[in-house]
Coordinates of C-alpha atoms in Angstrom, one line a residue:
X26 CA 12.5 38.9 46.1
X27 CA 9.9 37.6 43.6
X28 CA 8.8 35.0 41.6
X29 CA 7.6 31.7 41.7
X30 CA 8.5 29.7 44.8
X31 CA 9.8 25.8 43.2
X32 CA 7.1 23.5 43.0
X33 CA 8.0 20.7 45.6
X34 CA 5.9 18.0 44.9
X35 CA 7.4 14.3 44.4
X36 CA 7.9 14.1 40.8
X37 CA 7.2 11.1 39.2
X38 CA 8.7 9.5 36.0
X39 CA 4.9 9.4 34.4
X40 CA 5.2 13.4 35.2
X41 CA 8.2 13.3 33.3
X42 CA 6.5 11.5 29.8
X43 CA 7.6 8.3 30.6
X44 CA 4.5 5.2 31.5
X45 CA 6.2 2.4 32.8
X46 CA 3.0 0.6 33.4
X47 CA 1.8 1.8 29.7
X48 CA 4.7 -0.2 28.5
X49 CA 4.2 -3.3 30.3
X50 CA 1.1 -3.2 28.9
X51 CA 1.8 -2.9 25.8
X52 CA 5.1 -6.1 26.1
X53 CA 2.2 -8.7 27.3
X54 CA -0.6 -7.6 24.7
X55 CA 2.5 -8.2 22.0
X56 CA 3.1 -11.5 24.1
X57 CA 1.2 -14.4 21.7
X58 CA 2.2 -13.2 18.6
X59 CA 6.1 -12.5 19.5
X60 CA 5.8 -15.7 20.9
X61 CA 4.3 -17.2 18.1
X62 CA 7.2 -16.9 15.7
X63 CA 9.1 -19.0 18.0
X64 CA 10.6 -22.2 17.0
X65 CA 12.5 -24.9 19.2
X66 CA 15.3 -23.9 18.1
X67 CA 14.1 -19.9 20.5
X68 CA 15.7 -20.2 24.4
X69 CA 13.3 -18.4 26.7
X70 CA 10.6 -16.1 26.2
X71 CA 9.3 -12.6 25.7
X72 CA 11.1 -10.2 28.2
X73 CA 14.6 -11.6 29.0
X74 CA 17.5 -9.2 28.1
X75 CA 18.5 -10.3 25.6
X76 CA 17.2 -13.4 22.9
X77 CA 18.3 -16.1 22.8
X78 CA 18.8 -18.7 19.6
X79 CA 20.3 -21.6 19.1
X80 CA 22.2 -23.1 15.9
X81 CA 21.9 -26.5 14.5
X82 CA 25.7 -26.3 14.0
X83 CA 25.1 -30.5 12.8
X84 CA 23.8 -29.2 9.5
X85 CA 26.2 -26.4 8.5
X86 CA 29.8 -27.2 7.6
X87 CA 31.7 -23.4 6.7
X88 CA 29.1 -21.1 8.6
X89 CA 28.3 -17.4 8.0
X90 CA 26.3 -15.3 9.3
X91 CA 25.7 -12.3 6.9
X92 CA 23.3 -9.5 9.1
X93 CA 21.4 -6.4 8.2
X94 CA 20.1 -3.1 9.4
X95 CA 16.6 -1.1 7.9
X96 CA 13.6 0.6 8.7
X97 CA 10.4 2.2 7.2
X98 CA 11.3 5.7 6.0
X99 CA 8.2 8.5 5.6
X100 CA 6.3 5.1 5.1
X101 CA 6.1 5.6 8.4
X102 CA 4.5 9.6 7.9
X103 CA 1.6 7.7 6.3
X104 CA 0.5 5.1 8.2
X105 CA 0.4 7.5 11.5
X106 CA -1.7 9.8 9.2
X107 CA -4.4 7.5 8.0
X108 CA -3.5 6.2 12.2
X109 CA -3.2 2.8 10.8
X110 CA -0.5 0.8 11.5
X111 CA -1.3 -2.9 11.3
X112 CA 1.1 -3.7 8.3
X113 CA 3.8 -1.1 8.5
X114 CA 6.3 -3.5 10.1
X115 CA 6.1 -6.3 7.7
X116 CA 7.3 -3.3 5.4
X117 CA 9.8 -3.5 8.1
X118 CA 10.9 -7.5 8.0
X119 CA 10.8 -7.3 4.3
X120 CA 13.2 -4.7 4.7
X121 CA 16.0 -6.8 6.6
X122 CA 14.7 -10.2 5.7
X123 CA 14.9 -9.0 1.6
X124 CA 19.2 -8.1 1.7
X125 CA 19.7 -10.3 4.5
X126 CA 18.8 -13.3 1.4
X127 CA 20.7 -11.3 -1.4
X128 CA 23.7 -12.9 -0.1
X129 CA 21.7 -16.6 0.0
X130 CA 21.1 -16.9 3.8
X131 CA 18.1 -18.2 5.5
X132 CA 17.1 -16.0 8.0
X133 CA 17.4 -17.0 11.3
X134 CA 16.2 -13.9 13.4
X135 CA 15.2 -10.0 13.6
X136 CA 14.8 -7.6 16.7
X137 CA 12.9 -4.7 16.0
X138 CA 13.5 -1.8 17.8
X139 CA 10.2 1.3 17.6
X140 CA 10.6 4.6 19.5
X141 CA 7.5 6.5 20.1
X142 CA 6.8 9.6 21.5
X143 CA 4.1 8.5 23.2
X144 CA 3.5 4.7 25.0
X145 CA -0.6 3.6 24.2
X146 CA -0.3 0.1 24.1
X147 CA -3.1 -1.1 21.2
X148 CA -1.2 0.7 18.9
X149 CA 2.0 -0.8 20.1
X150 CA 0.7 -4.2 19.8
X151 CA -0.9 -3.8 16.9
X152 CA 2.9 -2.4 15.2
X153 CA 4.5 -5.3 17.3
X154 CA 2.0 -7.9 15.7
X155 CA 3.0 -6.8 11.8
X156 CA 6.1 -7.1 12.0
X157 CA 5.5 -10.6 14.0
X158 CA 3.4 -11.5 10.5
X159 CA 6.5 -9.9 8.6
X160 CA 8.5 -12.4 10.5
X161 CA 6.1 -16.1 10.3
X162 CA 6.8 -14.7 6.5
X163 CA 10.3 -14.8 6.5
X164 CA 10.2 -17.6 8.3
X165 CA 12.3 -16.5 10.7
X166 CA 12.4 -15.5 14.7
X167 CA 11.6 -12.8 16.6
X168 CA 14.2 -12.9 18.4
X169 CA 13.6 -9.7 21.0
X170 CA 13.2 -6.0 20.8
X171 CA 12.9 -2.9 23.0
X172 CA 9.7 -0.2 23.0
X173 CA 11.9 3.3 24.1
X174 CA 9.2 6.2 24.7
X175 CA 11.1 9.2 23.5
X176 CA 9.0 11.8 25.6
X177 CA 10.1 15.8 24.2
X178 CA 12.8 15.0 21.1
X179 CA 9.2 12.7 19.2
X180 CA 5.3 14.5 19.2
X181 CA 2.8 12.5 21.4
X182 CA 1.6 10.1 18.0
X183 CA 5.1 9.9 16.1
X184 CA 7.1 7.0 16.5
X185 CA 9.5 5.0 14.2
X186 CA 11.1 1.7 13.6
X187 CA 14.4 -0.3 13.0
X188 CA 14.8 -3.9 12.6
X189 CA 18.4 -6.0 12.7
X190 CA 18.0 -8.9 10.7
X191 CA 20.4 -12.5 11.3
X192 CA 20.6 -15.3 8.8
X193 CA 23.3 -18.4 8.0
X194 CA 24.4 -20.0 4.4
X195 CA 27.1 -22.5 4.1
X196 CA 30.7 -20.5 2.8
X197 CA 30.5 -22.4 -0.8
X198 CA 26.7 -21.4 -1.3
X199 CA 27.1 -17.6 -0.9
X200 CA 26.0 -15.9 -3.8
X201 CA 27.6 -12.6 -4.6
X202 CA 29.1 -9.5 -8.1
X203 CA 32.0 -12.4 -8.4
X204 CA 30.0 -15.6 -10.0
X205 CA 27.7 -13.3 -12.3
X206 CA 29.2 -14.4 -16.1
X207 CA 28.4 -12.8 -18.9
X208 CA 25.3 -14.2 -21.1
X209 CA 23.4 -14.9 -17.4
X210 CA 20.1 -13.4 -16.5
X211 CA 18.0 -11.0 -15.7
X212 CA 14.7 -12.7 -13.9
X213 CA 12.2 -9.7 -12.1
X214 CA 10.0 -10.5 -9.4
X215 CA 7.4 -8.1 -9.4
X216 CA 7.0 -5.9 -6.3
X217 CA 3.6 -5.5 -4.2
X218 CA 4.3 -1.9 -5.5
X219 CA 5.5 1.0 -4.0
X220 CA 6.8 -1.7 -1.0
X221 CA 8.7 1.0 1.3
X222 CA 10.9 4.0 -0.4
X223 CA 10.3 6.4 -2.2
X224 CA 8.1 8.1 0.3
X225 CA 9.5 11.5 0.3
X226 CA 8.6 11.7 -3.2
X227 CA 5.7 10.4 -3.3
X228 CA 4.3 12.4 -0.3
X229 CA 5.2 15.6 -2.4
X230 CA 4.2 14.7 -4.8
X231 CA 0.9 14.1 -3.2
X232 CA 0.8 17.4 -1.8
X233 CA 1.7 19.4 -4.6
X234 CA -1.1 17.7 -6.7
X235 CA -3.8 18.3 -3.9
X236 CA -4.4 14.8 -3.6
X237 CA -5.8 13.0 -0.4
X238 CA -5.3 9.5 0.6
X239 CA -8.5 9.1 0.9
X240 CA -9.7 9.4 -3.3
X241 CA -10.5 7.0 -4.6
X242 CA -8.4 7.2 -8.6
X243 CA -10.7 4.3 -11.4
X244 CA -7.2 3.3 -12.5
X245 CA -6.6 1.7 -8.9
X246 CA -10.0 0.8 -7.6
X247 CA -9.1 1.4 -4.0
X248 CA -8.3 5.1 -2.6
X249 CA -4.7 5.8 -2.4
X250 CA -4.5 5.6 1.5
X251 CA -5.0 2.3 0.5
X252 CA -2.6 1.2 -1.9
X253 CA 0.7 3.8 -0.4
X254 CA 0.6 1.3 2.4
X255 CA -0.6 -1.8 0.6
X256 CA 2.7 -4.4 2.7
X257 CA 6.1 -4.9 1.0
X258 CA 6.3 -8.1 -0.3
X259 CA 9.0 -10.5 1.0
X260 CA 10.8 -12.7 -1.2
X261 CA 12.4 -14.7 1.7
X262 CA 11.7 -17.7 2.3
X263 CA 10.3 -18.5 -1.9
X264 CA 14.1 -18.2 -2.4
X265 CA 16.1 -19.5 0.4
X266 CA 13.6 -22.8 -0.8
X267 CA 14.5 -22.8 -3.6
X268 CA 18.2 -22.4 -3.8
X269 CA 17.7 -26.0 -1.2
X270 CA 15.9 -27.1 -4.9
X271 CA 18.8 -26.8 -6.5
X272 CA 18.0 -23.8 -8.6
X273 CA 21.2 -22.2 -9.4
X274 CA 21.5 -18.8 -8.6
X275 CA 24.6 -16.8 -9.0
X276 CA 23.8 -13.4 -7.9
X277 CA 20.7 -11.6 -6.4
X278 CA 19.0 -7.7 -6.1
X279 CA 16.8 -5.3 -4.2
X280 CA 14.9 -3.0 -5.2
X281 CA 15.4 -0.4 -2.4
X282 CA 16.0 3.3 -2.5
X283 CA 18.0 3.8 -5.4
X284 CA 16.2 1.5 -7.8
X285 CA 16.6 -0.3 -10.7
X286 CA 19.6 2.5 -11.5
X287 CA 20.8 1.7 -7.8
X288 CA 21.0 -0.9 -7.2
X289 CA 21.3 -3.6 -10.1
X290 CA 25.3 -1.9 -11.0
X291 CA 25.4 -4.0 -7.0
X292 CA 24.8 -7.6 -8.1
X293 CA 28.2 -7.3 -10.1
X294 CA 31.6 -7.5 -11.3
X295 CA 32.7 -4.9 -12.7
X296 CA 33.5 -5.0 -16.9
X297 CA 29.9 -6.2 -16.7
X298 CA 26.6 -4.4 -17.3
X299 CA 22.7 -5.2 -17.1
X300 CA 21.2 -4.7 -20.5
X301 CA 17.0 -3.9 -18.7
X302 CA 14.8 -4.2 -21.3
X303 CA 12.3 -1.9 -20.6
X304 CA 9.7 -2.6 -23.2
X305 CA 8.9 -6.6 -20.9
X306 CA 7.3 -4.6 -18.2
X307 CA 4.2 -2.2 -17.9
X308 CA 4.6 -0.8 -14.1
X309 CA 1.7 -1.6 -11.9
X310 CA -0.8 1.6 -12.1
X311 CA 0.5 3.4 -9.8
X312 CA 3.6 4.6 -11.0
X313 CA 2.3 5.6 -14.4
X314 CA -0.4 7.8 -11.7
X315 CA 2.5 9.9 -9.7
X316 CA 4.5 10.5 -12.9
X317 CA 0.6 12.2 -13.6
X318 CA 1.2 14.1 -11.0
X319 CA 4.1 15.2 -10.7
X320 CA 5.6 15.4 -13.0
X321 CA 7.8 12.9 -12.6
X322 CA 9.6 11.5 -16.0
X323 CA 10.2 8.0 -15.5
X324 CA 14.0 8.1 -15.0
X325 CA 14.4 10.4 -11.5
X326 CA 10.6 8.0 -10.7
X327 CA 13.0 4.6 -11.4
X328 CA 16.1 6.2 -9.1
X329 CA 13.0 6.2 -6.1
X330 CA 11.0 4.0 -7.1
X331 CA 11.0 0.6 -8.0
X332 CA 9.0 0.4 -11.0
X333 CA 7.7 -3.2 -9.9
X334 CA 10.5 -5.0 -9.8
X335 CA 11.1 -5.4 -5.7
X336 CA 13.7 -8.2 -6.6
X337 CA 16.1 -9.8 -9.7
X338 CA 17.3 -12.1 -9.5
X339 CA 20.8 -13.1 -11.5
X340 CA 20.8 -16.4 -12.8
X341 CA 22.3 -18.7 -16.2
X342 CA 20.5 -19.1 -19.0
X343 CA 20.0 -22.6 -18.2
X344 CA 17.9 -22.1 -14.9
X345 CA 15.4 -19.5 -15.9
X346 CA 12.9 -21.6 -17.0
X347 CA 13.2 -24.2 -13.1
X348 CA 13.5 -20.3 -11.6
X349 CA 10.6 -18.9 -13.0
X350 CA 8.2 -21.7 -13.3
X351 CA 9.1 -22.5 -8.9
X352 CA 8.3 -18.9 -8.0
X353 CA 5.2 -18.7 -10.4
X354 CA 4.1 -22.3 -8.5
X355 CA 4.6 -19.8 -5.0
X356 CA 2.5 -17.0 -6.1
X357 CA 5.1 -14.6 -7.5
X358 CA 4.6 -12.8 -10.5
X359 CA 8.7 -13.1 -12.6
X360 CA 9.8 -12.9 -15.9
X361 CA 12.8 -12.4 -18.8
X362 CA 14.0 -8.5 -18.1
X363 CA 17.2 -8.4 -19.3
X364 CA 20.8 -10.0 -19.4
X365 CA 23.9 -9.9 -18.7
X366 CA 27.0 -7.9 -21.4
X367 CA 30.1 -6.4 -21.1
X368 CA 30.5 -2.9 -20.4
X369 CA 31.4 -1.4 -23.9

């Protein structure tokens, strides 16, 4: 009988590809960032089996919980290619909390899930620092999460990131398509760039055009890589405050995958349409650059990206000036993009 004798040396979890000590180090490194998002309503600390938050029920008459789950898509591949991981967590928070606020809800907490091929504690901590930064911007707690090492299922330097958020709103203050009326105005809130959508198309455009991330097109004034990794604008805090100031909104539209054509109809009831005036704004230079390099026609670009509009507020015409002034004072550029009319 031939062949090698089986190796009878004791096998360890680390030898199988899972480094428990590295995971513990990563938790220690991220602890301060996570705890920086905790307020007095968070019970317990980092490391429990469940995150606990006490809901101040005295603030609400008929509270409704709003929840959302999302990821960052293939923007992660750009971060991994450039080995820059400090802002991708902000994108994650934005994708989640800006869905939650569409219901009119105030984000309460977020849970994150990070799957890695190999735990590098410093890199994990940097990613979670970004998540904590986003939570501070959104004024919600990073209540807990999971970092999982997946040897063999992922390449050693690969990772994926997901988030799950919960907010609360009074039932009689919920926003939605059922409140929208003909004559309502579409107020566009500017994006900070591509946000975290359309990156499969973006990456293919750059690859086919032979354009590297370190190129600095004059119209951008920085490298393409820096432009692509610009963090997603988080609207939740400003919109929560806008509602608290008594400004009446009917509905909100978070412009993510599918762009305006795919998302605006979700904020409108049957029988009504949003008439968008495309001449009311010029998309930031990155969108024109991608259209030229592709080439990609504008209709296709509009289906894949936000074209410079990250959120749309649907509101009565009488509230436009107040809403616009409030958001401008908060540093959120905005403009009247169109109106709601009957279909036909």
